[in-house]
JSON list of C-alpha atoms in Angstrom, two decimals:
[
{"chain": "A", "resi": 1, "resn": "ASN", "atom": "CA", "xyz": [191.14, 180.51, 149.12]},
{"chain": "A", "resi": 2, "resn": "ALA", "atom": "CA", "xyz": [189.80, 179.59, 145.43]},
{"chain": "A", "resi": 3, "resn": "GLY", "atom": "CA", "xyz": [189.25, 176.54, 144.87]},
{"chain": "A", "resi": 4, "resn": "VAL", "atom": "CA", "xyz": [189.03, 174.23, 141.35]},
{"chain": "A", "resi": 5, "resn": "MET", "atom": "CA", "xyz": [187.84, 176.24, 138.23]},
{"chain": "A", "resi": 6, "resn": "GLN", "atom": "CA", "xyz": [186.13, 175.21, 135.78]},
{"chain": "A", "resi": 7, "resn": "ASN", "atom": "CA", "xyz": [184.70, 176.90, 132.59]},
{"chain": "A", "resi": 8, "resn": "PRO", "atom": "CA", "xyz": [182.33, 177.01, 131.02]},
{"chain": "A", "resi": 9, "resn": "ARG", "atom": "CA", "xyz": [179.38, 175.56, 134.02]},
{"chain": "A", "resi": 10, "resn": "HIS", "atom": "CA", "xyz": [177.45, 174.55, 130.45]},
{"chain": "A", "resi": 11, "resn": "LEU", "atom": "CA", "xyz": [177.87, 174.05, 126.57]},
{"chain": "A", "resi": 12, "resn": "VAL", "atom": "CA", "xyz": [175.60, 173.52, 124.14]},
{"chain": "A", "resi": 13, "resn": "ARG", "atom": "CA", "xyz": [177.22, 172.37, 120.52]},
{"chain": "A", "resi": 14, "resn": "ARG", "atom": "CA", "xyz": [176.03, 170.90, 117.32]},
{"chain": "A", "resi": 15, "resn": "ARG", "atom": "CA", "xyz": [176.67, 167.72, 116.67]},
{"chain": "A", "resi": 16, "resn": "GLY", "atom": "CA", "xyz": [180.01, 168.25, 114.90]},
{"chain": "A", "resi": 17, "resn": "GLN", "atom": "CA", "xyz": [182.07, 170.40, 116.99]},
{"chain": "A", "resi": 18, "resn": "GLU", "atom": "CA", "xyz": [184.60, 171.55, 118.67]},
{"chain": "A", "resi": 19, "resn": "ALA", "atom": "CA", "xyz": [183.77, 171.68, 122.70]},
{"chain": "A", "resi": 20, "resn": "ARG", "atom": "CA", "xyz": [186.87, 173.40, 124.84]},
{"chain": "A", "resi": 21, "resn": "LEU", "atom": "CA", "xyz": [187.05, 172.83, 128.64]},
{"chain": "A", "resi": 22, "resn": "ARG", "atom": "CA", "xyz": [189.56, 174.37, 131.55]},
{"chain": "A", "resi": 23, "resn": "CYS", "atom": "CA", "xyz": [190.49, 173.35, 134.35]},
{"chain": "A", "resi": 24, "resn": "SER", "atom": "CA", "xyz": [192.34, 175.66, 136.27]},
{"chain": "A", "resi": 25, "resn": "PRO", "atom": "CA", "xyz": [193.65, 173.10, 139.16]},
{"chain": "A", "resi": 26, "resn": "MET", "atom": "CA", "xyz": [193.54, 174.70, 143.30]},
{"chain": "A", "resi": 27, "resn": "LYS", "atom": "CA", "xyz": [196.63, 176.65, 144.44]},
{"chain": "A", "resi": 28, "resn": "GLY", "atom": "CA", "xyz": [199.24, 174.64, 145.12]},
{"chain": "A", "resi": 29, "resn": "HIS", "atom": "CA", "xyz": [198.23, 172.03, 143.19]},
{"chain": "A", "resi": 30, "resn": "SER", "atom": "CA", "xyz": [200.74, 170.61, 139.80]},
{"chain": "A", "resi": 31, "resn": "HIS", "atom": "CA", "xyz": [198.20, 166.84, 139.09]},
{"chain": "A", "resi": 32, "resn": "VAL", "atom": "CA", "xyz": [194.91, 167.67, 137.80]},
{"chain": "A", "resi": 33, "resn": "TYR", "atom": "CA", "xyz": [192.11, 165.14, 136.41]},
{"chain": "A", "resi": 34, "resn": "TRP", "atom": "CA", "xyz": [189.70, 164.91, 135.04]},
{"chain": "A", "resi": 35, "resn": "TYR", "atom": "CA", "xyz": [186.66, 162.36, 135.17]},
{"chain": "A", "resi": 36, "resn": "ARG", "atom": "CA", "xyz": [183.04, 162.40, 133.42]},
{"chain": "A", "resi": 37, "resn": "GLN", "atom": "CA", "xyz": [179.21, 161.37, 134.46]},
{"chain": "A", "resi": 38, "resn": "LEU", "atom": "CA", "xyz": [177.24, 160.38, 131.70]},
{"chain": "A", "resi": 39, "resn": "PRO", "atom": "CA", "xyz": [172.77, 160.99, 133.09]},
{"chain": "A", "resi": 40, "resn": "GLU", "atom": "CA", "xyz": [172.32, 158.61, 135.77]},
{"chain": "A", "resi": 41, "resn": "GLU", "atom": "CA", "xyz": [175.88, 156.68, 136.43]},
{"chain": "A", "resi": 42, "resn": "GLY", "atom": "CA", "xyz": [179.08, 157.70, 138.40]},
{"chain": "A", "resi": 43, "resn": "LEU", "atom": "CA", "xyz": [181.48, 159.22, 137.69]},
{"chain": "A", "resi": 44, "resn": "LYS", "atom": "CA", "xyz": [184.69, 157.46, 135.35]},
{"chain": "A", "resi": 45, "resn": "PHE", "atom": "CA", "xyz": [188.00, 158.31, 135.41]},
{"chain": "A", "resi": 46, "resn": "MET", "atom": "CA", "xyz": [189.01, 160.04, 131.44]},
{"chain": "A", "resi": 47, "resn": "VAL", "atom": "CA", "xyz": [192.87, 160.88, 132.54]},
{"chain": "A", "resi": 48, "resn": "TYR", "atom": "CA", "xyz": [195.91, 162.35, 135.02]},
{"chain": "A", "resi": 49, "resn": "LEU", "atom": "CA", "xyz": [198.16, 165.03, 133.52]},
{"chain": "A", "resi": 50, "resn": "GLN", "atom": "CA", "xyz": [201.29, 167.22, 135.87]},
{"chain": "A", "resi": 51, "resn": "LYS", "atom": "CA", "xyz": [202.54, 169.98, 134.27]},
{"chain": "A", "resi": 52, "resn": "GLU", "atom": "CA", "xyz": [203.27, 169.38, 129.93]},
{"chain": "A", "resi": 53, "resn": "ASN", "atom": "CA", "xyz": [202.88, 165.77, 130.37]},
{"chain": "A", "resi": 54, "resn": "ILE", "atom": "CA", "xyz": [200.61, 163.01, 130.53]},
{"chain": "A", "resi": 55, "resn": "ILE", "atom": "CA", "xyz": [200.91, 161.28, 133.33]},
{"chain": "A", "resi": 56, "resn": "ASP", "atom": "CA", "xyz": [198.13, 158.41, 132.34]},
{"chain": "A", "resi": 57, "resn": "GLU", "atom": "CA", "xyz": [195.30, 158.22, 129.67]},
{"chain": "A", "resi": 58, "resn": "SER", "atom": "CA", "xyz": [193.66, 154.78, 130.14]},
{"chain": "A", "resi": 59, "resn": "GLY", "atom": "CA", "xyz": [189.98, 156.70, 130.25]},
{"chain": "A", "resi": 60, "resn": "MET", "atom": "CA", "xyz": [190.07, 158.40, 127.76]},
{"chain": "A", "resi": 61, "resn": "PRO", "atom": "CA", "xyz": [189.33, 157.42, 123.74]},
{"chain": "A", "resi": 62, "resn": "LYS", "atom": "CA", "xyz": [190.85, 156.68, 121.89]},
{"chain": "A", "resi": 63, "resn": "GLU", "atom": "CA", "xyz": [190.19, 159.45, 118.32]},
{"chain": "A", "resi": 64, "resn": "ARG", "atom": "CA", "xyz": [188.25, 162.63, 119.21]},
{"chain": "A", "resi": 65, "resn": "PHE", "atom": "CA", "xyz": [189.31, 162.95, 122.72]},
{"chain": "A", "resi": 66, "resn": "SER", "atom": "CA", "xyz": [192.56, 164.70, 124.40]},
{"chain": "A", "resi": 67, "resn": "ALA", "atom": "CA", "xyz": [193.94, 166.75, 126.80]},
{"chain": "A", "resi": 68, "resn": "GLU", "atom": "CA", "xyz": [196.62, 169.28, 127.76]},
{"chain": "A", "resi": 69, "resn": "PHE", "atom": "CA", "xyz": [197.59, 170.51, 131.10]},
{"chain": "A", "resi": 70, "resn": "PRO", "atom": "CA", "xyz": [201.01, 173.92, 129.18]},
{"chain": "A", "resi": 71, "resn": "LYS", "atom": "CA", "xyz": [203.16, 174.29, 131.66]},
{"chain": "A", "resi": 72, "resn": "GLU", "atom": "CA", "xyz": [200.50, 178.07, 131.75]},
{"chain": "A", "resi": 73, "resn": "GLY", "atom": "CA", "xyz": [197.44, 177.97, 132.08]},
{"chain": "A", "resi": 74, "resn": "PRO", "atom": "CA", "xyz": [194.77, 175.96, 133.20]},
{"chain": "A", "resi": 75, "resn": "SER", "atom": "CA", "xyz": [194.17, 172.59, 131.66]},
{"chain": "A", "resi": 76, "resn": "ILE", "atom": "CA", "xyz": [191.96, 172.05, 128.70]},
{"chain": "A", "resi": 77, "resn": "LEU", "atom": "CA", "xyz": [189.49, 168.95, 127.57]},
{"chain": "A", "resi": 78, "resn": "ARG", "atom": "CA", "xyz": [189.64, 169.17, 123.65]},
{"chain": "A", "resi": 79, "resn": "ILE", "atom": "CA", "xyz": [186.66, 167.32, 122.52]},
{"chain": "A", "resi": 80, "resn": "GLN", "atom": "CA", "xyz": [186.96, 167.05, 118.07]},
{"chain": "A", "resi": 81, "resn": "GLN", "atom": "CA", "xyz": [183.81, 165.85, 115.98]},
{"chain": "A", "resi": 82, "resn": "VAL", "atom": "CA", "xyz": [181.65, 165.85, 118.85]},
{"chain": "A", "resi": 83, "resn": "VAL", "atom": "CA", "xyz": [178.97, 163.59, 119.57]},
{"chain": "A", "resi": 84, "resn": "ARG", "atom": "CA", "xyz": [175.33, 163.60, 121.23]},
{"chain": "A", "resi": 85, "resn": "GLY", "atom": "CA", "xyz": [176.89, 160.03, 123.24]},
{"chain": "A", "resi": 86, "resn": "ASP", "atom": "CA", "xyz": [179.40, 163.20, 124.64]},
{"chain": "A", "resi": 87, "resn": "SER", "atom": "CA", "xyz": [176.87, 164.53, 126.37]},
{"chain": "A", "resi": 88, "resn": "ALA", "atom": "CA", "xyz": [177.50, 164.50, 130.51]},
{"chain": "A", "resi": 89, "resn": "ALA", "atom": "CA", "xyz": [179.47, 165.92, 132.66]},
{"chain": "A", "resi": 90, "resn": "TYR", "atom": "CA", "xyz": [182.75, 166.47, 132.84]},
{"chain": "A", "resi": 91, "resn": "PHE", "atom": "CA", "xyz": [184.39, 166.96, 136.15]},
{"chain": "A", "resi": 92, "resn": "CYS", "atom": "CA", "xyz": [188.79, 168.25, 136.54]},
{"chain": "A", "resi": 93, "resn": "ALA", "atom": "CA", "xyz": [189.86, 167.29, 139.80]},
{"chain": "A", "resi": 94, "resn": "SER", "atom": "CA", "xyz": [193.46, 168.80, 140.81]},
{"chain": "A", "resi": 95, "resn": "SER", "atom": "CA", "xyz": [195.40, 167.18, 143.98]},
{"chain": "A", "resi": 96, "resn": "LYS", "atom": "CA", "xyz": [198.75, 167.49, 145.86]},
{"chain": "A", "resi": 97, "resn": "GLY", "atom": "CA", "xyz": [199.69, 163.72, 144.27]},
{"chain": "A", "resi": 98, "resn": "VAL", "atom": "CA", "xyz": [201.34, 161.52, 146.03]},
{"chain": "A", "resi": 99, "resn": "SER", "atom": "CA", "xyz": [203.86, 162.05, 149.57]},
{"chain": "A", "resi": 100, "resn": "ARG", "atom": "CA", "xyz": [205.41, 159.63, 150.24]},
{"chain": "A", "resi": 101, "resn": "VAL", "atom": "CA", "xyz": [202.62, 157.60, 152.28]},
{"chain": "A", "resi": 102, "resn": "GLY", "atom": "CA", "xyz": [200.09, 158.22, 149.38]},
{"chain": "A", "resi": 103, "resn": "ALA", "atom": "CA", "xyz": [198.34, 159.04, 147.58]},
{"chain": "A", "resi": 104, "resn": "TYR", "atom": "CA", "xyz": [196.51, 162.93, 148.69]},
{"chain": "A", "resi": 105, "resn": "GLU", "atom": "CA", "xyz": [192.98, 163.61, 147.74]},
{"chain": "A", "resi": 106, "resn": "GLN", "atom": "CA", "xyz": [191.59, 165.44, 145.26]},
{"chain": "A", "resi": 107, "resn": "TYR", "atom": "CA", "xyz": [189.19, 168.09, 145.61]},
{"chain": "A", "resi": 108, "resn": "PHE", "atom": "CA", "xyz": [186.86, 168.10, 142.42]},
{"chain": "A", "resi": 109, "resn": "GLY", "atom": "CA", "xyz": [185.34, 171.72, 140.74]},
{"chain": "A", "resi": 110, "resn": "PRO", "atom": "CA", "xyz": [181.86, 172.71, 139.77]},
{"chain": "A", "resi": 111, "resn": "GLY", "atom": "CA", "xyz": [182.20, 171.22, 136.80]},
{"chain": "A", "resi": 112, "resn": "THR", "atom": "CA", "xyz": [180.70, 171.58, 132.49]},
{"chain": "A", "resi": 113, "resn": "ARG", "atom": "CA", "xyz": [177.78, 169.93, 131.36]},
{"chain": "A", "resi": 114, "resn": "LEU", "atom": "CA", "xyz": [178.63, 169.71, 127.60]},
{"chain": "A", "resi": 115, "resn": "THR", "atom": "CA", "xyz": [174.95, 168.97, 125.85]},
{"chain": "A", "resi": 116, "resn": "VAL", "atom": "CA", "xyz": [175.08, 167.79, 122.26]},
{"chain": "A", "resi": 117, "resn": "THR", "atom": "CA", "xyz": [172.34, 168.60, 119.96]},
{"chain": "B", "resi": 1, "resn": "ALA", "atom": "CA", "xyz": [190.84, 144.75, 139.35]},
{"chain": "B", "resi": 2, "resn": "GLN", "atom": "CA", "xyz": [188.50, 147.85, 141.07]},
{"chain": "B", "resi": 3, "resn": "LYS", "atom": "CA", "xyz": [185.54, 147.50, 141.79]},
{"chain": "B", "resi": 4, "resn": "VAL", "atom": "CA", "xyz": [183.17, 149.82, 144.42]},
{"chain": "B", "resi": 5, "resn": "THR", "atom": "CA", "xyz": [180.00, 148.78, 145.29]},
{"chain": "B", "resi": 6, "resn": "GLN", "atom": "CA", "xyz": [176.89, 150.96, 146.10]},
{"chain": "B", "resi": 7, "resn": "ALA", "atom": "CA", "xyz": [174.71, 148.60, 146.51]},
{"chain": "B", "resi": 8, "resn": "GLN", "atom": "CA", "xyz": [171.64, 150.85, 147.16]},
{"chain": "B", "resi": 9, "resn": "THR", "atom": "CA", "xyz": [170.46, 152.71, 144.23]},
{"chain": "B", "resi": 10, "resn": "GLU", "atom": "CA", "xyz": [167.50, 155.76, 146.16]},
{"chain": "B", "resi": 11, "resn": "ILE", "atom": "CA", "xyz": [167.67, 155.41, 150.66]},
{"chain": "B", "resi": 12, "resn": "SER", "atom": "CA", "xyz": [164.51, 158.00, 151.67]},
{"chain": "B", "resi": 13, "resn": "VAL", "atom": "CA", "xyz": [164.20, 158.29, 154.84]},
{"chain": "B", "resi": 14, "resn": "VAL", "atom": "CA", "xyz": [162.47, 161.38, 157.68]},
{"chain": "B", "resi": 15, "resn": "GLU", "atom": "CA", "xyz": [164.15, 163.59, 158.67]},
{"chain": "B", "resi": 16, "resn": "LYS", "atom": "CA", "xyz": [165.95, 162.36, 161.82]},
{"chain": "B", "resi": 17, "resn": "GLU", "atom": "CA", "xyz": [166.39, 158.76, 161.40]},
{"chain": "B", "resi": 18, "resn": "ASP", "atom": "CA", "xyz": [169.59, 157.66, 161.63]},
{"chain": "B", "resi": 19, "resn": "VAL", "atom": "CA", "xyz": [170.76, 156.26, 157.97]},
{"chain": "B", "resi": 20, "resn": "THR", "atom": "CA", "xyz": [173.60, 154.42, 156.54]},
{"chain": "B", "resi": 21, "resn": "LEU", "atom": "CA", "xyz": [175.20, 153.52, 152.59]},
{"chain": "B", "resi": 22, "resn": "ASP", "atom": "CA", "xyz": [177.38, 151.00, 151.61]},
{"chain": "B", "resi": 23, "resn": "CYS", "atom": "CA", "xyz": [180.11, 150.36, 150.17]},
{"chain": "B", "resi": 24, "resn": "VAL", "atom": "CA", "xyz": [182.50, 146.96, 149.07]},
{"chain": "B", "resi": 25, "resn": "TYR", "atom": "CA", "xyz": [184.74, 147.32, 147.41]},
{"chain": "B", "resi": 26, "resn": "GLU", "atom": "CA", "xyz": [187.25, 144.28, 145.34]},
{"chain": "B", "resi": 27, "resn": "THR", "atom": "CA", "xyz": [191.30, 145.22, 144.90]},
{"chain": "B", "resi": 28, "resn": "ARG", "atom": "CA", "xyz": [194.41, 143.06, 144.90]},
{"chain": "B", "resi": 29, "resn": "ASP", "atom": "CA", "xyz": [196.86, 145.33, 146.52]},
{"chain": "B", "resi": 30, "resn": "THR", "atom": "CA", "xyz": [197.65, 145.71, 150.13]},
{"chain": "B", "resi": 31, "resn": "THR", "atom": "CA", "xyz": [197.89, 149.94, 149.68]},
{"chain": "B", "resi": 32, "resn": "TYR", "atom": "CA", "xyz": [195.02, 151.30, 148.71]},
{"chain": "B", "resi": 33, "resn": "TYR", "atom": "CA", "xyz": [192.68, 153.68, 149.87]},
{"chain": "B", "resi": 34, "resn": "LEU", "atom": "CA", "xyz": [188.33, 154.79, 150.52]},
{"chain": "B", "resi": 35, "resn": "PHE", "atom": "CA", "xyz": [186.88, 157.76, 150.15]},
{"chain": "B", "resi": 36, "resn": "TRP", "atom": "CA", "xyz": [182.98, 159.16, 149.99]},
{"chain": "B", "resi": 37, "resn": "TYR", "atom": "CA", "xyz": [181.82, 162.41, 147.46]},
{"chain": "B", "resi": 38, "resn": "LYS", "atom": "CA", "xyz": [178.71, 163.77, 148.09]},
{"chain": "B", "resi": 39, "resn": "GLN", "atom": "CA", "xyz": [177.20, 165.32, 145.28]},
{"chain": "B", "resi": 40, "resn": "PRO", "atom": "CA", "xyz": [174.45, 167.02, 146.18]},
{"chain": "B", "resi": 41, "resn": "PRO", "atom": "CA", "xyz": [171.92, 168.93, 143.56]},
{"chain": "B", "resi": 42, "resn": "SER", "atom": "CA", "xyz": [173.88, 171.45, 142.81]},
{"chain": "B", "resi": 43, "resn": "GLY", "atom": "CA", "xyz": [176.12, 169.26, 140.81]},
{"chain": "B", "resi": 44, "resn": "GLU", "atom": "CA", "xyz": [179.38, 169.39, 142.43]},
{"chain": "B", "resi": 45, "resn": "LEU", "atom": "CA", "xyz": [181.01, 167.16, 144.74]},
{"chain": "B", "resi": 46, "resn": "VAL", "atom": "CA", "xyz": [182.66, 167.22, 147.63]},
{"chain": "B", "resi": 47, "resn": "PHE", "atom": "CA", "xyz": [184.81, 165.83, 149.45]},
{"chain": "B", "resi": 48, "resn": "LEU", "atom": "CA", "xyz": [184.22, 163.90, 152.96]},
{"chain": "B", "resi": 49, "resn": "ILE", "atom": "CA", "xyz": [186.41, 161.77, 153.90]},
{"chain": "B", "resi": 50, "resn": "ARG", "atom": "CA", "xyz": [189.66, 159.24, 153.54]},
{"chain": "B", "resi": 51, "resn": "ARG", "atom": "CA", "xyz": [191.18, 156.39, 154.63]},
{"chain": "B", "resi": 52, "resn": "ASN", "atom": "CA", "xyz": [193.77, 154.66, 154.44]},
{"chain": "B", "resi": 53, "resn": "SER", "atom": "CA", "xyz": [194.38, 150.39, 153.90]},
{"chain": "B", "resi": 54, "resn": "PHE", "atom": "CA", "xyz": [196.68, 150.49, 156.97]},
{"chain": "B", "resi": 55, "resn": "ASP", "atom": "CA", "xyz": [193.95, 152.40, 159.59]},
{"chain": "B", "resi": 56, "resn": "GLU", "atom": "CA", "xyz": [190.91, 150.44, 160.11]},
{"chain": "B", "resi": 57, "resn": "GLN", "atom": "CA", "xyz": [190.29, 152.75, 162.69]},
{"chain": "B", "resi": 58, "resn": "ASN", "atom": "CA", "xyz": [186.00, 154.17, 162.47]},
{"chain": "B", "resi": 59, "resn": "GLU", "atom": "CA", "xyz": [185.48, 157.85, 161.92]},
{"chain": "B", "resi": 60, "resn": "ILE", "atom": "CA", "xyz": [183.52, 160.02, 163.61]},
{"chain": "B", "resi": 61, "resn": "SER", "atom": "CA", "xyz": [182.64, 164.15, 161.94]},
{"chain": "B", "resi": 62, "resn": "GLY", "atom": "CA", "xyz": [179.49, 165.75, 163.83]},
{"chain": "B", "resi": 63, "resn": "ARG", "atom": "CA", "xyz": [176.73, 163.14, 162.23]},
{"chain": "B", "resi": 64, "resn": "TYR", "atom": "CA", "xyz": [178.92, 161.83, 160.36]},
{"chain": "B", "resi": 65, "resn": "SER", "atom": "CA", "xyz": [180.44, 158.54, 160.80]},
{"chain": "B", "resi": 66, "resn": "TRP", "atom": "CA", "xyz": [183.04, 155.98, 158.73]},
{"chain": "B", "resi": 67, "resn": "ASN", "atom": "CA", "xyz": [182.99, 152.12, 159.49]},
{"chain": "B", "resi": 68, "resn": "PHE", "atom": "CA", "xyz": [185.79, 150.22, 157.77]},
{"chain": "B", "resi": 69, "resn": "GLN", "atom": "CA", "xyz": [186.19, 146.64, 157.86]},
{"chain": "B", "resi": 70, "resn": "LYS", "atom": "CA", "xyz": [189.09, 144.66, 156.02]},
{"chain": "B", "resi": 71, "resn": "SER", "atom": "CA", "xyz": [187.53, 141.59, 156.19]},
{"chain": "B", "resi": 72, "resn": "THR", "atom": "CA", "xyz": [184.64, 142.81, 154.54]},
{"chain": "B", "resi": 73, "resn": "SER", "atom": "CA", "xyz": [186.21, 144.99, 152.83]},
{"chain": "B", "resi": 74, "resn": "SER", "atom": "CA", "xyz": [183.46, 147.31, 153.27]},
{"chain": "B", "resi": 75, "resn": "PHE", "atom": "CA", "xyz": [183.27, 151.51, 153.90]},
{"chain": "B", "resi": 76, "resn": "ASN", "atom": "CA", "xyz": [180.02, 151.93, 155.32]},
{"chain": "B", "resi": 77, "resn": "PHE", "atom": "CA", "xyz": [179.39, 156.18, 155.48]},
{"chain": "B", "resi": 78, "resn": "THR", "atom": "CA", "xyz": [176.40, 156.59, 158.33]},
{"chain": "B", "resi": 79, "resn": "ILE", "atom": "CA", "xyz": [174.54, 159.84, 159.11]},
{"chain": "B", "resi": 80, "resn": "THR", "atom": "CA", "xyz": [172.81, 160.51, 162.36]},
{"chain": "B", "resi": 81, "resn": "ALA", "atom": "CA", "xyz": [169.91, 162.35, 162.74]},
{"chain": "B", "resi": 82, "resn": "SER", "atom": "CA", "xyz": [169.91, 162.71, 159.48]},
{"chain": "B", "resi": 83, "resn": "GLN", "atom": "CA", "xyz": [168.33, 166.54, 157.17]},
{"chain": "B", "resi": 84, "resn": "VAL", "atom": "CA", "xyz": [166.76, 167.91, 154.58]},
{"chain": "B", "resi": 85, "resn": "VAL", "atom": "CA", "xyz": [170.24, 169.46, 153.10]},
{"chain": "B", "resi": 86, "resn": "ASP", "atom": "CA", "xyz": [171.67, 166.23, 153.63]},
{"chain": "B", "resi": 87, "resn": "SER", "atom": "CA", "xyz": [169.54, 165.46, 150.51]},
{"chain": "B", "resi": 88, "resn": "ALA", "atom": "CA", "xyz": [172.63, 163.96, 148.00]},
{"chain": "B", "resi": 89, "resn": "VAL", "atom": "CA", "xyz": [173.92, 161.74, 145.76]},
{"chain": "B", "resi": 90, "resn": "TYR", "atom": "CA", "xyz": [176.70, 160.14, 147.57]},
{"chain": "B", "resi": 91, "resn": "PHE", "atom": "CA", "xyz": [179.96, 158.50, 146.48]},
{"chain": "B", "resi": 92, "resn": "CYS", "atom": "CA", "xyz": [182.20, 155.96, 147.45]},
{"chain": "B", "resi": 93, "resn": "ALA", "atom": "CA", "xyz": [185.53, 156.37, 145.46]},
{"chain": "B", "resi": 94, "resn": "LEU", "atom": "CA", "xyz": [189.14, 153.92, 146.23]},
{"chain": "B", "resi": 95, "resn": "SER", "atom": "CA", "xyz": [192.60, 154.51, 144.62]},
{"chain": "B", "resi": 96, "resn": "SER", "atom": "CA", "xyz": [196.05, 152.85, 144.76]},
{"chain": "B", "resi": 97, "resn": "THR", "atom": "CA", "xyz": [198.92, 153.69, 146.42]},
{"chain": "B", "resi": 98, "resn": "GLY", "atom": "CA", "xyz": [200.98, 154.48, 142.68]},
{"chain": "B", "resi": 99, "resn": "PHE", "atom": "CA", "xyz": [198.09, 154.66, 140.66]},
{"chain": "B", "resi": 100, "resn": "GLN", "atom": "CA", "xyz": [195.68, 158.59, 141.34]},
{"chain": "B", "resi": 101, "resn": "LYS", "atom": "CA", "xyz": [192.50, 157.52, 139.80]},
{"chain": "B", "resi": 102, "resn": "LEU", "atom": "CA", "xyz": [189.58, 157.02, 141.31]},
{"chain": "B", "resi": 103, "resn": "VAL", "atom": "CA", "xyz": [187.35, 154.15, 140.81]},
{"chain": "B", "resi": 104, "resn": "PHE", "atom": "CA", "xyz": [184.01, 155.01, 141.48]},
{"chain": "B", "resi": 105, "resn": "GLY", "atom": "CA", "xyz": [180.98, 153.27, 142.56]},
{"chain": "B", "resi": 106, "resn": "THR", "atom": "CA", "xyz": [177.36, 154.46, 140.79]},
{"chain": "B", "resi": 107, "resn": "GLY", "atom": "CA", "xyz": [176.09, 156.69, 144.36]},
{"chain": "B", "resi": 108, "resn": "THR", "atom": "CA", "xyz": [173.31, 156.15, 146.41]},
{"chain": "B", "resi": 109, "resn": "ARG", "atom": "CA", "xyz": [170.86, 158.52, 145.79]},
{"chain": "B", "resi": 110, "resn": "LEU", "atom": "CA", "xyz": [170.19, 159.75, 148.84]},
{"chain": "B", "resi": 111, "resn": "LEU", "atom": "CA", "xyz": [166.13, 161.44, 149.56]},
{"chain": "B", "resi": 112, "resn": "VAL", "atom": "CA", "xyz": [166.02, 163.21, 153.23]},
{"chain": "B", "resi": 113, "resn": "SER", "atom": "CA", "xyz": [161.58, 164.67, 153.29]},
{"chain": "B", "resi": 114, "resn": "PRO", "atom": "CA", "xyz": [161.11, 167.25, 156.62]}
]
């Protein structure tokens, strides 16, 4: 069984360019989450999506960042006009969602390391 | 507000020593979930365990064991007879029912030397 897939694994962008990060959830998972890990820090939640819906975007910066999870295809995290402070590892996770007894565990992809020069 | 504290930034041990990683959490919710993840040097995040707030039984999986104590809001992780391959950053995380996002601690870097 394929796990959560993310591409690219490494991405270099110059200041002002756009970055597009892709995430394909595990088979059978319809819930996707994006987290950001700044150097030497823990992971911070950004956004939670189900197919065609954003459920919780409380951790997303108000400007330049957007996310989508279309009916077909991977989830996309898009960062416009990148700045040096956007350099980080971006992790995608997927889960089955919520059962009657609570949340299923989230399985993480290998991450995309974004470097802004 | 939810918060996870991992006070130990880095721990160094010699192979075969036992080591305990501390995790203290804060939440006002009565139903919540606690998790541990491992991040080896390669960078991926590996799920280790999920525990819900109604289940305070300790759990053992091979050399790994977890001690959940609601009275002290702690969910500590012990590795018995550590090995070099255990070297990694370990994260404790919390989520509440109805809120899917995980709140992570800052992680504990474990270095196991031969």
